[in-house]
Short mmCIF file of C-alpha atoms in Angstrom, two decimals:
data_model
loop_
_atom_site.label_atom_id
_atom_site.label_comp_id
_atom_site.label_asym_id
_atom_site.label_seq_id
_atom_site.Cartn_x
_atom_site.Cartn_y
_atom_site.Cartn_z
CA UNK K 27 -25.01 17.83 82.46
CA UNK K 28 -23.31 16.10 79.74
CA UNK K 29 -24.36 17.60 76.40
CA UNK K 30 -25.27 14.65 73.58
CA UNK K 31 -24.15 15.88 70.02
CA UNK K 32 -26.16 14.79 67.66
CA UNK K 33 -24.44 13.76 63.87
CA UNK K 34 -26.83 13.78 61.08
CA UNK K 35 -26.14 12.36 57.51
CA UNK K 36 -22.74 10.77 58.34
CA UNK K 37 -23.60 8.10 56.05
CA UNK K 38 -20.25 5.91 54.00
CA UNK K 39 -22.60 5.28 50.71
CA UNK K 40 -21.25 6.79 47.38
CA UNK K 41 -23.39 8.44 45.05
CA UNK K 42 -22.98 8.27 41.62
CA UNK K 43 -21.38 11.60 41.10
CA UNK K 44 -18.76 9.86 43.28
CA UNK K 45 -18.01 7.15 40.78
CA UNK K 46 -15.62 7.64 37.54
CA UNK K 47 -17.37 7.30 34.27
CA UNK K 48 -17.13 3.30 32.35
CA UNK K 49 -13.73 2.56 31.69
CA UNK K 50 -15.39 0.69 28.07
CA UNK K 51 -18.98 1.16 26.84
CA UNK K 52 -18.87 -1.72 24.27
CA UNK K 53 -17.29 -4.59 26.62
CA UNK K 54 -20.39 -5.68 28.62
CA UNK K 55 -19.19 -4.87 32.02
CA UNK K 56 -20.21 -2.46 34.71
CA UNK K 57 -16.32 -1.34 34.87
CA UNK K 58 -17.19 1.72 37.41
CA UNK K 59 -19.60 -0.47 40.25
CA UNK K 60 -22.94 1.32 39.20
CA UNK K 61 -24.73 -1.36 38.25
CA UNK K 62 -25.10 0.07 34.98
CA UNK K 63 -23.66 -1.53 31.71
CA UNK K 64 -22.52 0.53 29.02
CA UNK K 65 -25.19 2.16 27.06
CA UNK K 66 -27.32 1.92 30.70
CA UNK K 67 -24.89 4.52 31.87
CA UNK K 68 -24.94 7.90 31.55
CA UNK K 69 -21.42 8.44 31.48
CA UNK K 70 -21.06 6.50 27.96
CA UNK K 71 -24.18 8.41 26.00
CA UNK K 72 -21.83 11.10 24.87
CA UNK K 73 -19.90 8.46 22.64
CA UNK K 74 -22.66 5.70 22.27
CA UNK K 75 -25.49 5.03 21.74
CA UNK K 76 -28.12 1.93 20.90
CA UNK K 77 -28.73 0.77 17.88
CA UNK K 78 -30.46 -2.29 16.13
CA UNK K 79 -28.47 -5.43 15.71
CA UNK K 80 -27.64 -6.87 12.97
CA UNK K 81 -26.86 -10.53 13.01
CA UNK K 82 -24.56 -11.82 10.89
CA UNK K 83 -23.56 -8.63 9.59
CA UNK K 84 -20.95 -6.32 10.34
CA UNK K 85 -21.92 -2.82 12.63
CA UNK K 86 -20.65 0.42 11.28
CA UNK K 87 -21.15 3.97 9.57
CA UNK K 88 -21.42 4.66 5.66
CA UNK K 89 -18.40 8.06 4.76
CA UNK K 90 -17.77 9.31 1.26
CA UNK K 91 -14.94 7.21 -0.34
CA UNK K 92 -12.68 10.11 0.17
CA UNK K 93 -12.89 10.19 3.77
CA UNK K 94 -11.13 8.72 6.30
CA UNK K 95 -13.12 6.49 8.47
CA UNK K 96 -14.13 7.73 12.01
CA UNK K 97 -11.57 7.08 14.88
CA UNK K 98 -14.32 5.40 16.28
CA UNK K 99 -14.62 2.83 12.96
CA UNK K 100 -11.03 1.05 12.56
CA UNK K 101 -12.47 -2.82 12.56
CA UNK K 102 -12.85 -2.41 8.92
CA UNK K 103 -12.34 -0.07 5.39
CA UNK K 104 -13.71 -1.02 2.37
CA UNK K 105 -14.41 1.33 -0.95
CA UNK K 106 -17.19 0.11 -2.59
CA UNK K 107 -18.73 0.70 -5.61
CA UNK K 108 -22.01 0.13 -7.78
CA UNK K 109 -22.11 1.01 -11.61
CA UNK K 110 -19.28 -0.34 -13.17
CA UNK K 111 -18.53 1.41 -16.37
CA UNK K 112 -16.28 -0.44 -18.62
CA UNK K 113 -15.05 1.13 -22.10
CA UNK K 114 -15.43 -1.93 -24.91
CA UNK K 115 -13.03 -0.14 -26.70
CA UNK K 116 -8.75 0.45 -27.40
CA UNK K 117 -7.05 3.02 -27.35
CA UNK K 118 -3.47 3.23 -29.19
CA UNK K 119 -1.10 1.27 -28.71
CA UNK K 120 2.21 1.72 -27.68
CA UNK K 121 5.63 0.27 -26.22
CA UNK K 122 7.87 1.05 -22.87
CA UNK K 123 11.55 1.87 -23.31
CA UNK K 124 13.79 -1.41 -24.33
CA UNK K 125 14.87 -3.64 -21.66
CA UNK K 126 18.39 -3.12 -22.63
CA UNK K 127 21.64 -2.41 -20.78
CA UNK K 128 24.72 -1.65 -21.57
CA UNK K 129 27.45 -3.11 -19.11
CA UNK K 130 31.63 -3.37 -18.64
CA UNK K 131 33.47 -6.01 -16.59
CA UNK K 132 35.22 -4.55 -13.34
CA UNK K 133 37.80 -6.37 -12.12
CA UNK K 134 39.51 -4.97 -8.51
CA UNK K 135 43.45 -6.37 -7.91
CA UNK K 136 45.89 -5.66 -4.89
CA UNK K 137 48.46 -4.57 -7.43
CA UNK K 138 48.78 -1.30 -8.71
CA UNK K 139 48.76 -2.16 -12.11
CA UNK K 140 45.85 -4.25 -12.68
CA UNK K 141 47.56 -7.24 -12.74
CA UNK K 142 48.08 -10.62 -10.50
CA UNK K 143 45.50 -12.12 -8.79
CA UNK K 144 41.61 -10.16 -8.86
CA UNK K 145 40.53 -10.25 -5.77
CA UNK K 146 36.85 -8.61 -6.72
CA UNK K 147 34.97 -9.42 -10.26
CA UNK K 148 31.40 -7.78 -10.95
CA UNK K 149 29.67 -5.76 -13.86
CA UNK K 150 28.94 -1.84 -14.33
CA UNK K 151 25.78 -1.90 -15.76
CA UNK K 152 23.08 0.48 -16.23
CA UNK K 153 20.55 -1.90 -14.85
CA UNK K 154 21.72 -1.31 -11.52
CA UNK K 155 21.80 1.52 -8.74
CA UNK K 156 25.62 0.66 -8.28
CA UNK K 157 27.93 -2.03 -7.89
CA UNK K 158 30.23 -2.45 -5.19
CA UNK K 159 33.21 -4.39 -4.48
CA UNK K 160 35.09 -5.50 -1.02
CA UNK K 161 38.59 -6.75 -0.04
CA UNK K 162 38.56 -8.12 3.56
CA UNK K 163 42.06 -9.39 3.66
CA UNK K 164 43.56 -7.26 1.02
CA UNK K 165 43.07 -3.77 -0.06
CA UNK K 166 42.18 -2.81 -3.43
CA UNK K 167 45.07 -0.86 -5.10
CA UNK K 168 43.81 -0.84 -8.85
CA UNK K 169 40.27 -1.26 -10.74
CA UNK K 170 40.28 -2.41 -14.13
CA UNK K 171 37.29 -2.00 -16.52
CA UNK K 172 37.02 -4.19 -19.76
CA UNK K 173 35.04 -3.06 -23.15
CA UNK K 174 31.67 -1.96 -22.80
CA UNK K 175 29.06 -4.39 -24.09
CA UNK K 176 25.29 -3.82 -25.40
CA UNK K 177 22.90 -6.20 -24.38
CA UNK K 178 19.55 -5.29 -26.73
CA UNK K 179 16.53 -6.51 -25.00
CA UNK K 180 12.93 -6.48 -26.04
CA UNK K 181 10.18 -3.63 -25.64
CA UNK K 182 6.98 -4.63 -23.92
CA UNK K 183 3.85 -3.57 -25.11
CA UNK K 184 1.25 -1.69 -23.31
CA UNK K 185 -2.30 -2.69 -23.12
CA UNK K 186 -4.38 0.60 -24.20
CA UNK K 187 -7.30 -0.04 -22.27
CA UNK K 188 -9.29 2.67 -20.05
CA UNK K 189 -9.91 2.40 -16.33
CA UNK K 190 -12.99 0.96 -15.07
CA UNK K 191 -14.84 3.78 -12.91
CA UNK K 192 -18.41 3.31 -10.96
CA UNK K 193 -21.41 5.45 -11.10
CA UNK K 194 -21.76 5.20 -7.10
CA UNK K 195 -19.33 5.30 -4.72
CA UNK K 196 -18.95 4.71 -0.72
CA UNK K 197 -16.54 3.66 2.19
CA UNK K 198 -17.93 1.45 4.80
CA UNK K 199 -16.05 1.63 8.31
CA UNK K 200 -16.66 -0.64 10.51
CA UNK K 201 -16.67 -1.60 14.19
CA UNK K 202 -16.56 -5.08 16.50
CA UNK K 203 -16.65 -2.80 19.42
CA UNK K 204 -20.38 -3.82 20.81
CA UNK K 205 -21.98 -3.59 24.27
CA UNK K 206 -24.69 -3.83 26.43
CA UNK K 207 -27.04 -1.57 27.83
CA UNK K 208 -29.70 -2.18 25.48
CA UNK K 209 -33.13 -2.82 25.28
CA UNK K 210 -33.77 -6.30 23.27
CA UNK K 211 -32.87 -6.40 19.58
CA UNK K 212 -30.23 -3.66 20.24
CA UNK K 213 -26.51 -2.78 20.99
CA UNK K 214 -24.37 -0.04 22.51
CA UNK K 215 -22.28 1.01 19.70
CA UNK K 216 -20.22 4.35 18.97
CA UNK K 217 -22.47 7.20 17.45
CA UNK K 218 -22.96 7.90 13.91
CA UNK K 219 -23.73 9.95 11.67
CA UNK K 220 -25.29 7.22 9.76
CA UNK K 221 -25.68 3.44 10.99
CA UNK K 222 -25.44 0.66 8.41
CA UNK K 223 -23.98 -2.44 8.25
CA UNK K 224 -22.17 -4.91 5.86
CA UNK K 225 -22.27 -8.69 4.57
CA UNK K 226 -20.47 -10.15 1.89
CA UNK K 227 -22.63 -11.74 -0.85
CA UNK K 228 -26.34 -10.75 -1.71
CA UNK K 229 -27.95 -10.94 1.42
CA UNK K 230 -31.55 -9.95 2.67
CA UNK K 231 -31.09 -6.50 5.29
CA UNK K 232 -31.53 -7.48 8.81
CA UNK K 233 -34.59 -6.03 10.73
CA UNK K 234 -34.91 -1.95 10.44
CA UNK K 235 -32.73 -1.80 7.66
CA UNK K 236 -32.84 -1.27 4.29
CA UNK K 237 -30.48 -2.36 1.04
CA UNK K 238 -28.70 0.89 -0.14
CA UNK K 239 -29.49 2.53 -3.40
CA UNK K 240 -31.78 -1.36 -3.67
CA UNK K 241 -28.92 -3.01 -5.04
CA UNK K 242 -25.32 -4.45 -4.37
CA UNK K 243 -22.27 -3.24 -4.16
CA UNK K 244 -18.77 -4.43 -5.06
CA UNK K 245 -15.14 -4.53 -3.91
CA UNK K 246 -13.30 -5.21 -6.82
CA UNK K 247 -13.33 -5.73 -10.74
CA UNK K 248 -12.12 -8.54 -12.29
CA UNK K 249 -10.75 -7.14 -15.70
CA UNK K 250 -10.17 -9.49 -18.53
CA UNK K 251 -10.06 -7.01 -21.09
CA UNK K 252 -7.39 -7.25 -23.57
CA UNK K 253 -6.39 -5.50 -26.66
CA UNK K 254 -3.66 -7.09 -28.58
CA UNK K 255 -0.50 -5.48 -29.53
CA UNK K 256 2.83 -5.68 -30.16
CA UNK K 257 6.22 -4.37 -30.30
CA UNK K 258 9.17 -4.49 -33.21
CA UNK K 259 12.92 -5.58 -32.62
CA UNK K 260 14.06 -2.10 -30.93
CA UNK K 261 16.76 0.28 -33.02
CA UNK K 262 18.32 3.11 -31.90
CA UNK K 263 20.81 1.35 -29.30
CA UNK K 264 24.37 2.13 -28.68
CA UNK K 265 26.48 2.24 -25.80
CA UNK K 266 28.75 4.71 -27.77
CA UNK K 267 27.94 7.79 -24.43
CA UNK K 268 28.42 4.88 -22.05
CA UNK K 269 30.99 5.86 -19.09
CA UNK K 270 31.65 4.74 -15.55
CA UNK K 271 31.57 6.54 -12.28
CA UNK K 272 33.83 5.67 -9.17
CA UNK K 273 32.27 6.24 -5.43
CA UNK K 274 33.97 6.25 -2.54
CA UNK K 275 31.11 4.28 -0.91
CA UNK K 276 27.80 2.92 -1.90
CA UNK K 277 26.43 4.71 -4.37
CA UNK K 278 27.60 7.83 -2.61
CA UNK K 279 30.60 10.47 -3.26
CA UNK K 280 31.77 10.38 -6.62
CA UNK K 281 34.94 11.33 -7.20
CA UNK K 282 35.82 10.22 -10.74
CA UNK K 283 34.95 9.17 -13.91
CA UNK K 284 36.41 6.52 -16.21
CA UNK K 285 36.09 4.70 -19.56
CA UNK K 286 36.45 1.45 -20.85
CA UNK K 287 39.81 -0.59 -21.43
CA UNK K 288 41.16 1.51 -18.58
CA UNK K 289 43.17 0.74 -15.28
CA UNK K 290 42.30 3.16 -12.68
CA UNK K 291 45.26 3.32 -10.13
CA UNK K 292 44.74 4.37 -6.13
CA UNK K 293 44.26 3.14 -3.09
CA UNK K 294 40.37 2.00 -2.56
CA UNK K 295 40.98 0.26 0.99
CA UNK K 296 38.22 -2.60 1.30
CA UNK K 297 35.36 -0.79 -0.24
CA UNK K 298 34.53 0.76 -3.04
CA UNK K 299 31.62 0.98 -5.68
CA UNK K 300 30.91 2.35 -9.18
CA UNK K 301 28.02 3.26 -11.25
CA UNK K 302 26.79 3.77 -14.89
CA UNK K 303 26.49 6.59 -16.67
CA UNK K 304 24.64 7.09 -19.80
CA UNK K 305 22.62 3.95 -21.37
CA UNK K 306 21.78 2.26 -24.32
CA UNK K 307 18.48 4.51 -25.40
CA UNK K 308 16.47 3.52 -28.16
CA UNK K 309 12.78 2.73 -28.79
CA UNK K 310 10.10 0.18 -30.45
CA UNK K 311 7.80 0.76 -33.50
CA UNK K 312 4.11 -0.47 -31.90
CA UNK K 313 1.49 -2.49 -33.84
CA UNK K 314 -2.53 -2.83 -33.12
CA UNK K 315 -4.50 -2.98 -31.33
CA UNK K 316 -6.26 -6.08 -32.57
CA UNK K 317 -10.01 -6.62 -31.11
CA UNK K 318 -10.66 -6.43 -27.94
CA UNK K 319 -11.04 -9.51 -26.20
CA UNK K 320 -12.85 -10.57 -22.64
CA UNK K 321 -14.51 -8.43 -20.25
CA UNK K 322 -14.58 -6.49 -17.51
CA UNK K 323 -17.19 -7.65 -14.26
CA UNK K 324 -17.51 -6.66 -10.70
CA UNK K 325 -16.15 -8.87 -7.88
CA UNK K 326 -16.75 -9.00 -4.32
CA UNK K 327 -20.15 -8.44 -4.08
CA UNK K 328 -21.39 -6.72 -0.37
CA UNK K 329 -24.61 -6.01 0.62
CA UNK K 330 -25.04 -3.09 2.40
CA UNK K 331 -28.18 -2.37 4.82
CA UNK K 332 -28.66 1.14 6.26
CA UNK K 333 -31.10 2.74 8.90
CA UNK K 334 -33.35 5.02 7.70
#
């Protein structure tokens, strides 16, 4: 007898435990062969979910304007703000520090005496970092520095007006990551905690949603406020602590310090550098302020449109 054996539920088919979860929930496509798209899946309803649409507005989630947005968020950031408060009036007046210098010649030779041919001619002055000099034939044997010089400069005066602030503020985060899934009317978009969505302008709220706080908000201020003031001739300058400092590199390892109408003998190779020490000081007697003049109006108005 020749025994028959019998092999039940030998099937090939897949089930869907068999399948990986969707590669994208917000691209449209069935990326694991279920025949479900995005939010139709089960595998993306941890993450998303579906949602209203909002046509010609942009999808996304409403944080405090101290918080980051959501990982889930990055298409867009934008602080926004409703309220604008304005003070109409200045404060004091005052003036920054002159925009003065004091400065010596340096003059770098091959000689060790400061004299011949320069081969490197620049300025020490205390408007800058450093200054360096470079010899790419010849080395630099001797540095001379000439009389120190004051150049005065002007003060500039400050404009003593308060910050605008708003009454109301929020960060709207947004997303162009949208799928399928959905019923009509909807998309498959990452959850929220809330679910709003943003247009620039004044704009009636798409369908389900609703304006926020009933009115619009804005991205910027446009601040024309001025209060006149000025600032007198400055006094106070001198150059009299003014001294120079020799680096053996870039603004880097100092190694001595020298004053004006001096030749400074040794061998620099083909770099060297030297800063300012010291500066010219001094200060500028403010007047005003005058009136204030123009005002101070919101800018880049948004509407934003939330889900109840």
């Amino acid at each position: 007898m020749v025994a028959i054996a019998s092999w039940a539920g030998c099937g090939s088919g897949t089930t869907s435990a068999d399948l990986l979860p969707e590669a994208s929930c917000f691209n449209g496509i069935d990326d694991n062969g279920d025949g479900l798209v995005d939010c139709g899946d089960p595998s993306c309803l941890p993450g998303a979910e579906c949602v209203a649409a909002a046509e010609g507005f942009e999808l996304g989630t409403r944080v405090e304007v101290v918080e980051a947005c959501p990982a889930a968020f990055p298409d867009a950031d934008l602080a926004l703000g409703q309220g604008l408060q304005a003070s109409a009036t200045c404060g004091a007046c005052g003036c920054s520090a002159p925009d003065a210098q004091c400065y010596a010649p340096m003059t770098t030779y091959g000689s060790n005496d400061c004299t011949g041919p320069s081969i490197h001619a620049a300025s020490v002055t205390t408007a800058a970092i450093c200054v360096g000099a470079e010899a790419s034939t010849t080395g630099m044997r001797s540095i001379h520095f000439g009389s120190v010089r004051l150049y005065p400069g002007p003060c500039q005066p400050t404009n003593p007006i308060a910050a605008t602030t708003w009454t109301e503020r929020t960060r709207f985060c947004g997303t162009i990551h949208l799928g399928g899934g959905c019923a009509t009317g909807q998309v498959c978009a990452p959850k929220a905690t809330s679910r709003c969505a943003l247009a620039g302008g004044s704009r009636a709220c798409p369908a389900g949603y609703a304006k926020a706080n009933q009115a619009s908000w804005y991205a910027g201020v446009d601040d024309q406020r001025l209060c006149p003031c000025s600032c007198d001739a400055a006094t106070g300058l001198s150059c009299a602590g003014f001294t120079m400092e020799l680096l053996g590199s870039m603004c880097a390892d100092p190694y001595a310090t020298v004053t004006q109408d001096t030749c400074e003998v040794r061998e620099f190779g083909s770099h060297m550098a030297a800063r300012a020490l010291g500066g010219p000081g001094g200060s500028c007697a403010p007047h005003g302020p005058g009136a204030m003049t123009g005002t101070a109006l919101p800018s880049g108005e948004q509407t934003l449109c939330c889900l109840p």
